[in-house]
Coordinates of C-alpha atoms in Angstrom, one line a residue:
M1 CA 58.1 224.7 -99.0
V2 CA 56.9 228.0 -98.6
T3 CA 54.3 230.0 -101.3
Y4 CA 52.2 233.1 -101.1
E5 CA 49.2 231.7 -103.4
D6 CA 46.5 232.3 -101.1
E7 CA 48.0 235.2 -99.2
T8 CA 48.0 236.8 -102.2
I9 CA 45.2 236.6 -103.9
S10 CA 42.9 237.5 -100.6
N11 CA 45.2 240.5 -99.6
A12 CA 44.7 241.7 -103.4
G13 CA 40.7 240.8 -103.4
S14 CA 40.3 241.8 -100.6
V15 CA 40.5 245.2 -99.9
A16 CA 39.4 245.5 -103.8
S17 CA 35.8 244.6 -102.4
K18 CA 35.8 245.9 -99.4
D19 CA 33.6 248.8 -100.8
A20 CA 31.5 246.8 -102.5
Y21 CA 30.2 244.0 -100.1
A22 CA 29.9 247.1 -97.8
A23 CA 27.2 248.6 -100.8
S24 CA 25.7 245.3 -101.5
A25 CA 25.3 244.7 -97.8
T26 CA 23.1 247.6 -97.9
G27 CA 21.5 247.6 -100.8
E28 CA 23.2 250.5 -102.3
K29 CA 23.8 250.7 -106.0
V30 CA 27.6 251.3 -107.1
G31 CA 27.8 254.1 -109.5
F32 CA 30.0 254.4 -112.2
W33 CA 31.3 257.3 -111.5
R34 CA 31.5 256.3 -108.0
D35 CA 33.7 252.9 -108.8
F36 CA 35.4 254.8 -111.1
I37 CA 37.0 256.7 -108.5
D38 CA 38.1 254.6 -105.9
G39 CA 39.4 252.2 -109.0
F40 CA 42.5 255.0 -107.4
K41 CA 42.8 254.5 -104.7
Q42 CA 45.9 253.0 -103.2
L43 CA 45.1 248.6 -103.0
D44 CA 46.7 247.4 -99.1
L45 CA 49.2 244.2 -99.7
G46 CA 48.5 243.7 -95.9
D47 CA 51.8 242.9 -93.2
I48 CA 54.5 242.5 -93.2
D49 CA 57.1 240.2 -91.1
P50 CA 59.6 243.2 -89.8
N51 CA 61.7 240.6 -89.2
L52 CA 62.7 239.5 -92.6
S53 CA 66.1 240.7 -94.2
E54 CA 65.6 243.6 -96.9
T55 CA 65.9 240.5 -99.8
E56 CA 63.1 237.7 -98.7
R57 CA 61.2 241.1 -98.0
A58 CA 61.3 242.6 -101.7
N59 CA 60.7 239.3 -102.7
V60 CA 57.0 238.3 -100.7
I61 CA 56.4 242.2 -101.6
A62 CA 57.3 240.9 -105.6
A63 CA 55.2 237.4 -105.0
R64 CA 52.3 239.0 -103.5
T65 CA 51.0 242.0 -106.8
P66 CA 47.7 242.8 -106.8
L67 CA 47.8 244.1 -110.8
K68 CA 45.3 242.5 -112.1
R69 CA 45.9 239.1 -114.4
S70 CA 44.2 241.0 -117.0
L71 CA 46.4 239.6 -119.6
K72 CA 44.8 236.4 -122.2
N73 CA 46.2 234.3 -124.3
R74 CA 45.9 236.1 -127.3
H75 CA 47.3 238.8 -125.6
V76 CA 50.8 237.9 -124.4
Q77 CA 51.3 235.7 -128.2
M78 CA 51.2 238.7 -130.3
I79 CA 53.4 240.8 -127.8
A80 CA 55.4 237.3 -128.4
I81 CA 55.4 237.9 -131.6
G82 CA 55.3 241.4 -132.0
S83 CA 56.4 244.0 -129.7
A84 CA 59.7 244.7 -130.5
I85 CA 59.4 244.9 -134.6
G86 CA 59.2 248.3 -134.4
T87 CA 61.7 251.3 -136.4
G88 CA 64.4 248.3 -135.8
L89 CA 63.5 246.2 -138.5
F90 CA 61.3 248.6 -140.6
V91 CA 64.2 251.7 -140.8
G92 CA 67.3 250.4 -138.5
S93 CA 68.3 247.2 -141.2
G94 CA 68.4 249.4 -144.0
T95 CA 71.2 251.4 -142.3
A96 CA 72.2 248.2 -140.9
L97 CA 72.6 247.4 -144.7
H98 CA 74.2 250.3 -146.0
T99 CA 76.6 249.7 -143.7
G100 CA 77.7 246.4 -143.6
G101 CA 76.1 244.9 -146.7
P102 CA 73.4 242.3 -147.3
A103 CA 75.5 239.3 -146.2
S104 CA 77.0 240.3 -142.7
L105 CA 73.4 241.5 -142.4
V106 CA 72.1 238.3 -142.6
I107 CA 74.9 236.8 -140.6
C108 CA 74.8 239.5 -138.0
Y109 CA 71.5 239.6 -137.4
F110 CA 71.1 235.8 -137.6
L111 CA 73.9 235.2 -134.4
I112 CA 72.0 237.4 -132.9
G113 CA 68.6 235.9 -132.8
T114 CA 70.6 233.0 -132.0
M115 CA 71.6 235.4 -128.6
I116 CA 67.4 236.6 -127.9
F117 CA 65.9 232.6 -129.1
C118 CA 68.3 231.2 -126.2
T119 CA 67.5 234.7 -123.5
V120 CA 63.6 234.6 -124.0
Q121 CA 63.7 230.9 -123.3
A122 CA 65.8 231.4 -120.1
L123 CA 63.3 234.3 -119.1
G124 CA 60.5 231.9 -120.0
E125 CA 61.3 229.2 -117.9
L126 CA 62.3 232.2 -114.5
A127 CA 59.2 233.2 -115.5
V128 CA 57.2 230.1 -115.2
A129 CA 58.7 230.1 -111.5
Y130 CA 58.3 233.0 -110.8
P131 CA 55.0 234.6 -111.7
V132 CA 56.3 237.8 -109.4
A133 CA 55.9 241.6 -109.7
G134 CA 59.3 243.0 -111.7
S135 CA 59.7 239.9 -113.0
F136 CA 63.6 239.3 -114.0
L137 CA 64.8 242.5 -112.7
S138 CA 63.6 241.3 -109.3
L139 CA 65.0 237.8 -110.2
N140 CA 68.4 239.5 -110.7
T141 CA 68.8 240.8 -106.8
R142 CA 67.3 237.4 -106.1
F143 CA 69.4 235.3 -108.2
I144 CA 72.9 237.3 -108.2
S145 CA 72.9 240.4 -105.6
P146 CA 71.2 243.6 -104.4
I147 CA 73.5 245.6 -105.2
W148 CA 73.5 244.3 -109.4
G149 CA 69.8 244.4 -109.3
F150 CA 69.7 247.7 -108.4
C151 CA 71.7 248.7 -111.5
M152 CA 70.0 247.2 -113.3
A153 CA 66.4 247.5 -112.0
W154 CA 67.0 251.7 -112.5
N155 CA 69.1 251.4 -116.2
Y156 CA 65.7 249.8 -117.3
V157 CA 63.5 252.4 -116.0
L158 CA 66.0 254.8 -117.9
Q159 CA 66.0 252.7 -121.2
W160 CA 62.0 252.7 -121.1
I161 CA 61.1 256.2 -120.0
I162 CA 63.7 257.7 -122.5
V163 CA 62.5 255.9 -125.4
M164 CA 58.7 256.9 -124.8
P165 CA 59.5 260.5 -126.0
L166 CA 61.7 259.4 -128.7
E167 CA 59.2 257.7 -129.8
L168 CA 56.2 260.0 -130.1
V169 CA 58.8 262.1 -132.0
A170 CA 59.3 259.4 -133.9
S171 CA 56.1 259.0 -135.3
S172 CA 55.7 263.2 -135.8
L173 CA 59.2 262.5 -138.2
T174 CA 57.0 259.7 -139.9
I175 CA 53.7 261.6 -140.4
R176 CA 56.4 263.8 -142.4
Y177 CA 56.6 261.4 -145.3
W178 CA 52.6 262.6 -146.1
N179 CA 53.4 266.1 -144.8
D180 CA 56.1 268.7 -143.5
T181 CA 54.1 271.4 -143.6
I182 CA 51.6 271.0 -139.7
N183 CA 54.2 272.0 -136.7
S184 CA 55.8 268.9 -135.6
A185 CA 54.2 269.5 -132.0
A186 CA 51.1 269.6 -133.2
W187 CA 51.1 265.8 -133.9
V188 CA 52.7 265.4 -131.0
S189 CA 50.0 266.6 -128.9
I190 CA 47.3 263.8 -131.0
F191 CA 49.7 260.8 -130.1
Y192 CA 50.8 262.1 -126.3
C193 CA 46.6 261.8 -125.5
L194 CA 46.5 258.4 -127.7
I195 CA 49.1 256.6 -125.8
V196 CA 47.6 258.7 -121.8
F197 CA 43.8 256.5 -123.1
I198 CA 45.2 253.5 -123.9
N199 CA 46.5 253.6 -120.8
L200 CA 43.5 254.7 -117.9
F201 CA 43.3 250.9 -119.2
G202 CA 46.0 250.0 -117.1
V203 CA 46.9 246.1 -118.3
K204 CA 44.6 245.8 -120.5
G205 CA 44.2 248.3 -122.5
Y206 CA 47.7 248.2 -123.2
G207 CA 47.1 244.7 -124.2
E208 CA 44.6 244.9 -126.5
A209 CA 46.1 248.0 -128.0
E210 CA 49.1 245.2 -129.0
F211 CA 47.2 243.0 -130.0
I212 CA 45.8 245.3 -132.7
F213 CA 49.2 247.1 -132.6
S214 CA 51.9 243.1 -133.5
T215 CA 48.4 241.5 -135.8
I216 CA 49.3 244.9 -137.9
K217 CA 52.9 244.5 -138.0
V218 CA 52.3 241.0 -138.7
T219 CA 51.0 240.9 -141.4
A220 CA 52.3 244.0 -143.0
I221 CA 56.2 241.5 -142.6
L222 CA 54.2 238.3 -144.0
G223 CA 52.2 240.3 -147.1
F224 CA 55.5 241.8 -147.4
I225 CA 57.7 238.6 -148.3
I226 CA 54.9 237.4 -150.4
L227 CA 55.7 240.7 -152.9
G228 CA 59.6 239.9 -152.2
I229 CA 59.5 236.9 -153.7
V230 CA 57.0 238.3 -156.2
L231 CA 60.2 241.6 -157.2
N232 CA 62.7 239.6 -156.9
C233 CA 61.8 237.0 -159.2
G234 CA 61.2 239.7 -162.0
G235 CA 57.0 239.9 -161.0
G236 CA 56.7 243.7 -160.1
P237 CA 55.7 246.6 -163.0
V238 CA 59.6 247.0 -163.3
G239 CA 62.0 246.4 -162.9
G240 CA 62.7 243.1 -164.2
Y241 CA 64.2 239.3 -162.8
I242 CA 67.2 240.8 -159.5
G243 CA 68.2 237.6 -158.2
G244 CA 71.4 237.2 -156.9
R245 CA 72.3 240.9 -159.0
Y246 CA 72.6 242.7 -155.5
W247 CA 75.5 240.4 -154.4
Y248 CA 77.2 240.5 -157.1
N249 CA 77.0 244.5 -157.3
P250 CA 77.7 246.2 -155.6
G251 CA 78.8 242.9 -153.4
A252 CA 78.1 241.0 -150.3
F253 CA 80.0 242.5 -147.5
H254 CA 80.9 246.2 -147.2
H255 CA 83.7 248.1 -145.3
G256 CA 84.9 245.2 -144.4
F257 CA 85.5 243.9 -140.8
K258 CA 84.6 247.1 -138.9
G259 CA 81.0 247.2 -140.8
L260 CA 80.1 243.8 -139.9
C261 CA 80.9 245.1 -136.2
G262 CA 78.9 247.8 -137.3
V263 CA 75.9 245.9 -138.4
F264 CA 76.5 244.2 -135.5
T265 CA 75.3 246.0 -132.6
T266 CA 72.2 248.1 -135.4
A267 CA 70.7 244.2 -134.9
A268 CA 71.1 244.2 -131.2
F269 CA 69.4 246.8 -130.7
S270 CA 66.1 246.1 -133.6
F271 CA 65.7 243.4 -131.4
S272 CA 65.3 246.3 -128.6
G273 CA 61.6 244.9 -126.6
T274 CA 61.8 241.2 -127.0
E275 CA 62.0 241.2 -122.8
L276 CA 58.9 242.5 -122.3
V277 CA 56.9 239.6 -122.7
G278 CA 59.0 238.3 -118.8
L279 CA 56.9 241.2 -117.4
T280 CA 53.4 240.0 -117.7
S281 CA 54.1 237.1 -116.3
A282 CA 52.4 238.9 -113.4
E283 CA 50.1 240.2 -114.6
T284 CA 48.9 237.7 -117.1
A285 CA 45.9 234.6 -115.8
N286 CA 47.8 231.2 -116.0
P287 CA 51.5 232.2 -117.1
R288 CA 52.5 228.3 -117.1
K289 CA 49.9 227.6 -119.2
T290 CA 50.9 231.0 -121.6
L291 CA 54.0 231.7 -121.5
P292 CA 55.5 228.5 -122.4
S293 CA 54.0 228.9 -125.8
A294 CA 54.7 232.7 -126.0
T295 CA 59.0 232.6 -125.3
K296 CA 58.6 229.7 -128.0
Q297 CA 56.7 232.1 -130.3
V298 CA 59.9 233.7 -130.8
F299 CA 60.9 231.4 -132.7
W300 CA 59.6 232.0 -135.7
R301 CA 59.3 235.9 -135.0
I302 CA 63.3 235.4 -135.5
T303 CA 63.0 232.9 -138.3
L304 CA 60.4 234.5 -140.1
F305 CA 59.3 237.9 -139.6
Y306 CA 63.6 239.2 -139.8
M307 CA 65.3 236.6 -141.3
V308 CA 63.5 236.0 -144.9
S309 CA 62.1 239.7 -145.2
L310 CA 66.1 240.9 -145.0
V311 CA 67.1 238.4 -147.3
L312 CA 64.7 239.5 -149.2
I313 CA 65.8 243.4 -148.3
G314 CA 69.5 242.3 -148.8
L315 CA 68.3 241.4 -153.1
L316 CA 65.6 244.0 -153.2
V317 CA 67.9 246.9 -151.7
P318 CA 71.5 247.4 -153.5
Y319 CA 73.6 248.9 -150.0
N320 CA 75.2 251.5 -151.5
D321 CA 71.4 253.3 -152.9
P322 CA 72.2 256.7 -151.5
R323 CA 68.0 256.9 -149.6
L324 CA 69.2 254.0 -147.3
M325 CA 71.1 256.7 -145.0
G326 CA 68.2 258.6 -143.6
N327 CA 67.7 262.0 -141.3
S328 CA 66.3 260.1 -139.1
S329 CA 65.5 256.7 -137.3
A330 CA 61.5 256.7 -138.0
D331 CA 62.6 258.6 -141.3
A332 CA 60.2 256.2 -143.5
A333 CA 61.7 257.3 -146.9
A334 CA 64.9 255.9 -145.6
S335 CA 63.0 252.3 -144.7
P336 CA 64.3 249.3 -147.5
F337 CA 61.2 248.2 -147.2
V338 CA 59.7 251.1 -148.8
I339 CA 62.7 251.8 -151.0
A340 CA 61.6 248.1 -153.1
I341 CA 58.6 248.6 -152.9
R342 CA 59.5 251.7 -155.2
N343 CA 62.2 250.8 -157.1
A344 CA 59.5 248.2 -158.1
G345 CA 57.2 251.2 -159.9
I346 CA 54.5 250.3 -157.4
K347 CA 52.2 253.5 -155.9
G348 CA 50.4 253.7 -153.3
L349 CA 51.9 250.7 -151.4
P350 CA 54.5 252.6 -149.8
S351 CA 51.8 254.8 -148.3
V352 CA 50.7 252.3 -146.9
M353 CA 54.3 250.6 -145.5
N354 CA 54.7 254.0 -144.1
V355 CA 51.1 253.9 -141.8
V356 CA 52.9 250.6 -140.6
I357 CA 55.6 252.5 -139.3
L358 CA 53.4 254.3 -137.7
I359 CA 51.9 252.1 -136.0
A360 CA 55.3 250.3 -134.9
V361 CA 56.7 254.0 -133.4
L362 CA 53.4 254.0 -131.4
S363 CA 53.0 251.0 -130.1
V364 CA 56.8 250.8 -129.2
A365 CA 55.7 254.0 -127.6
N366 CA 53.0 252.0 -125.3
S367 CA 55.5 249.9 -124.6
A368 CA 57.5 252.1 -122.8
V369 CA 55.1 253.2 -120.8
F370 CA 53.9 249.6 -119.3
G371 CA 57.4 248.7 -119.2
S372 CA 58.9 252.1 -117.3
S373 CA 55.9 252.0 -115.1
R374 CA 55.7 248.2 -113.5
T375 CA 59.3 248.7 -113.9
I376 CA 59.7 251.5 -111.1
A377 CA 57.3 250.1 -109.4
S378 CA 59.4 247.1 -109.0
L379 CA 61.9 249.6 -107.1
A380 CA 59.4 250.5 -104.9
D381 CA 59.1 246.6 -103.7
Q382 CA 62.6 246.5 -103.8
G383 CA 63.3 249.0 -101.6
F384 CA 65.4 251.0 -104.4
G385 CA 63.4 253.7 -104.3
P386 CA 60.6 255.8 -102.4
R387 CA 58.3 253.7 -101.1
W388 CA 55.3 256.5 -103.0
F389 CA 57.0 254.2 -106.6
G390 CA 55.3 251.3 -105.8
Y391 CA 51.3 252.6 -105.7
I392 CA 49.1 250.2 -106.9
D393 CA 45.1 251.5 -107.0
R394 CA 42.5 248.4 -106.5
K395 CA 42.4 248.6 -111.2
G396 CA 46.5 247.0 -110.3
R397 CA 47.6 250.0 -112.1
P398 CA 50.6 251.6 -110.9
L399 CA 49.5 254.5 -110.9
V400 CA 52.6 256.5 -110.2
G401 CA 54.6 254.9 -112.2
V402 CA 52.5 255.6 -115.1
G403 CA 52.1 258.9 -114.1
I404 CA 56.0 259.9 -113.6
A405 CA 56.6 257.8 -117.5
L406 CA 53.6 260.0 -118.5
A407 CA 55.0 263.3 -117.2
F408 CA 58.9 261.9 -118.5
G409 CA 56.7 261.7 -122.0
L410 CA 56.2 265.2 -122.7
L411 CA 60.3 266.0 -122.9
C412 CA 58.3 265.4 -126.3
F413 CA 57.6 268.9 -127.0
L414 CA 61.5 269.4 -127.7
A415 CA 59.8 268.1 -131.3
A416 CA 59.3 271.8 -132.0
S417 CA 63.1 272.5 -130.3
D418 CA 65.8 273.8 -132.7
K419 CA 68.0 271.2 -130.5
E420 CA 66.0 269.2 -130.7
A421 CA 67.9 266.5 -132.3
V422 CA 71.5 267.1 -130.4
A423 CA 68.9 266.8 -127.1
F424 CA 67.3 262.9 -127.8
A425 CA 71.2 261.9 -128.8
W426 CA 72.1 262.3 -125.5
M427 CA 69.0 261.0 -124.2
M428 CA 69.3 258.1 -126.4
A429 CA 72.8 257.3 -125.2
I430 CA 72.5 257.0 -121.6
S431 CA 70.6 254.1 -122.2
G432 CA 71.3 252.9 -125.5
L433 CA 72.9 250.1 -124.1
S434 CA 70.8 249.0 -121.7
S435 CA 69.0 246.1 -123.9
V436 CA 72.5 244.6 -124.1
F437 CA 73.1 244.6 -120.5
T438 CA 69.5 243.4 -119.0
W439 CA 69.5 240.6 -122.1
M440 CA 72.9 239.5 -120.4
S441 CA 71.9 239.7 -117.1
I442 CA 68.3 237.6 -117.5
C443 CA 70.8 234.9 -119.3
F444 CA 73.4 234.8 -116.2
T445 CA 70.1 235.2 -113.8
H446 CA 68.9 232.2 -115.2
V447 CA 72.2 230.6 -115.2
R448 CA 72.6 230.7 -111.4
F449 CA 69.3 229.7 -110.9
R450 CA 70.1 226.0 -112.7
R451 CA 73.6 227.2 -110.4
A452 CA 71.0 227.7 -106.9
L453 CA 68.9 224.3 -108.2
K454 CA 71.4 221.5 -107.6
V455 CA 73.7 223.0 -104.6
Q456 CA 69.8 222.6 -103.3
G457 CA 69.8 219.6 -103.8
R458 CA 66.4 220.2 -106.8
S459 CA 66.3 219.4 -110.4
T460 CA 64.7 220.6 -113.1
K461 CA 61.9 218.3 -112.6
E462 CA 59.5 220.8 -110.4
L463 CA 59.9 223.4 -113.1
S464 CA 56.0 223.2 -115.8
F465 CA 58.7 224.6 -118.2
V466 CA 62.1 224.4 -119.3
A467 CA 64.6 226.7 -121.2
L468 CA 64.8 224.7 -124.7
S469 CA 68.4 226.5 -125.1
G470 CA 69.5 224.9 -120.9
V471 CA 72.2 226.0 -119.5
W472 CA 74.2 225.8 -122.4
G473 CA 71.8 228.6 -124.1
S474 CA 72.6 231.3 -121.5
L475 CA 75.6 231.4 -121.2
W476 CA 76.3 231.4 -125.4
G477 CA 74.0 234.8 -124.5
V478 CA 76.1 235.7 -122.0
L479 CA 78.5 235.6 -124.5
L480 CA 77.6 237.0 -127.3
N481 CA 76.2 239.8 -125.5
V482 CA 79.5 240.6 -124.2
L483 CA 81.1 240.4 -128.2
I484 CA 78.0 242.5 -128.1
L485 CA 78.9 245.5 -125.9
M486 CA 83.1 244.9 -127.2
A487 CA 82.2 245.2 -131.0
E488 CA 80.2 248.6 -129.8
F489 CA 83.5 250.6 -128.2
W490 CA 85.2 250.0 -130.6
F491 CA 82.8 251.1 -133.2
S492 CA 82.3 253.7 -130.8
L493 CA 85.9 255.5 -130.5
F494 CA 87.1 254.1 -133.7
P495 CA 84.6 255.9 -135.7
T496 CA 87.4 256.7 -138.4
N497 CA 90.2 255.6 -138.5
K498 CA 91.0 258.4 -136.0
P499 CA 89.7 258.4 -132.5
D500 CA 86.7 260.8 -131.8
A501 CA 84.9 260.4 -127.6
Y502 CA 82.4 262.7 -128.4
N503 CA 81.2 259.9 -131.1
F504 CA 82.1 257.9 -128.5
F505 CA 80.0 259.1 -125.9
E506 CA 77.3 259.7 -127.5
N507 CA 77.2 255.7 -128.5
Y508 CA 78.7 254.4 -125.1
L509 CA 77.6 256.5 -122.3
N510 CA 74.9 254.2 -120.7
A511 CA 78.1 251.7 -119.6
V512 CA 78.7 255.3 -117.7
V513 CA 75.8 254.8 -116.1
L514 CA 75.7 251.8 -115.5
V515 CA 79.2 252.3 -112.9
F516 CA 77.4 255.5 -111.4
F517 CA 74.6 253.5 -110.0
F518 CA 76.9 250.8 -109.4
L519 CA 79.1 253.9 -107.1
I520 CA 75.7 255.6 -105.6
F521 CA 74.8 251.4 -103.9
L522 CA 77.9 251.4 -102.3
V523 CA 77.6 255.5 -100.8
W524 CA 74.4 254.4 -99.6
K525 CA 74.9 250.7 -98.5
K526 CA 78.2 252.0 -96.4
F527 CA 80.0 249.2 -99.0
K528 CA 78.7 246.6 -97.0
V529 CA 77.1 245.8 -99.5
T530 CA 77.0 241.8 -101.6
F531 CA 78.3 241.0 -104.7
L532 CA 77.5 237.4 -106.0
V533 CA 75.1 236.0 -103.6
R534 CA 75.9 232.3 -102.8
A535 CA 74.3 229.2 -104.8
K536 CA 72.7 227.3 -101.1
D537 CA 71.2 230.8 -99.6
V538 CA 68.7 231.4 -102.7
D539 CA 65.5 231.4 -102.5
L540 CA 63.5 229.1 -104.3
D541 CA 60.2 229.2 -103.3
T542 CA 59.0 232.6 -102.6
G543 CA 57.0 234.1 -105.3
R544 CA 56.0 230.3 -106.9
R545 CA 52.1 229.8 -107.6
V546 CA 51.5 227.2 -106.2
E547 CA 49.0 225.8 -104.1
D548 CA 49.4 222.3 -103.4
W549 CA 53.3 221.3 -105.1
D550 CA 52.2 216.9 -105.4
L551 CA 49.4 218.2 -107.7
L552 CA 51.9 220.4 -109.6
M553 CA 54.6 217.6 -110.7
Q554 CA 51.9 215.2 -111.1
E555 CA 49.9 217.8 -113.8
I556 CA 53.6 217.5 -115.2
E557 CA 54.0 214.5 -115.9
E558 CA 51.2 213.9 -116.9
E559 CA 51.7 216.2 -119.9
R560 CA 54.9 215.1 -120.3
A561 CA 53.6 211.8 -120.6
Y562 CA 51.0 213.4 -123.0
I563 CA 53.2 214.4 -125.6
A564 CA 55.8 211.2 -125.4
S565 CA 52.8 209.3 -126.1
K566 CA 51.9 211.2 -129.9
P567 CA 53.9 211.1 -133.3
F568 CA 56.4 213.3 -133.9
Y569 CA 55.1 215.3 -135.9
Y570 CA 53.0 216.5 -132.7
K571 CA 56.1 216.0 -130.8
L572 CA 58.0 218.8 -132.5
Y573 CA 54.4 220.9 -132.5
K574 CA 54.4 221.0 -128.8
M575 CA 58.6 221.6 -128.6
W576 CA 58.5 224.9 -130.7
C577 CA 54.6 226.3 -130.7

């Protein structure tokens, strides 16, 4: 088997240390300013065999990634637990409650939660086995086909590159909860500069920022869960005992089956960004140790942060409360968390909750730069974009990708335009379904990976982390994502009893964009494309971060034997944590 671990490290380190070595040899001290400037120079990947095919070349480049492995265990843990917690939970859950009622809210979020868990488990297995640049995006090309990899990579770029200006505008709208007299552009400028400052520090800056943001979000949700139980039991200043009152009046369901389908799609969008933990694999110091634990944390996030808090929301806020339908996705006044606290007559806490919503919005904007910049670099690695997209400096920052993401972020200044709502509605439409297609692709990639292992006479015994959900979980993920797309199609085309073309394209435009990318690739390759890579031809080795296979297998067996020798509660802990 061929691996590229030693070559990757040597190539990544040689150029980065060249100037420092020369300076030390002459006794010259490298000043802060010179080191700062030199850090922006490109890092050389070394020579690559010109006889390799396009797919083989992409695999080698992804394996040789010069991205810095600066993310520590605590960073990855908090990214896994809290990175996707944003306005989808804090505000979007209110829209979902209004659309389908508390029973639909619990049912749909539970079903989507099972799909997300299976998806992240599949992603964890793939990312630990192949901690390469681009993660699941480059694996689409390897295990499915180049044309699918092209569509998914560009689609993922669109998703995050549009999310950043949207979230920056949302942050300015969140401020209106306290003061609506200051021009939104002023707040947008402040938050934009904050995001730029964080990303100057590369992946370490992203990791530290997300660690702080996620800690605050997690603490706030835990606090709300405790408060919600107290309020439901009648412990608030006003209101008395509530119990299950709102499940009977106005009721558990709203708008029947159609309302259930509407919540189904809203719930899916609330989990957007969950897959970001997979993109960290190439920048994690020890993915074999860190990523398995991080992916298991998703179970607790789904169970505790989403399900428990949403059950409480359904108990504390009636679905017919007019405040649930806010003016935007970041309208803090429409947050069911804020409404529940207000209904209890508690002063001060709604403002604290609004601060958490603001932090959640900024967290997503920060994640958008991380996600889009790494994806743009991956486009160059796979030959799906100009080579200069893959410019990575000596500090491990994908500078061109970050620059493009920040340049698109300037669209946030549309907040000062009277056409802001229309512009952002159509921008969101372009990438609205991107997460659903991404999750479906991850699950299908995992199925193809397991199929390739079987066909080539290999097994999961060589994997240091095996998805708890297995292949059946990934098949469930594919099926549920297809159902989400079908439900969204129906809900978009028939928002009422009559078809609405404008509403359909506003919500389903991303599917049309994918078809457009598909056609571009066909024309580019003159219709000479492989639609599905045969399992026996899949490259299972390039990019595996392994120096000694026998030693790895021995370590895995020793770890499994050690866990097997422990009591059942320890085995249970290691299974889920």
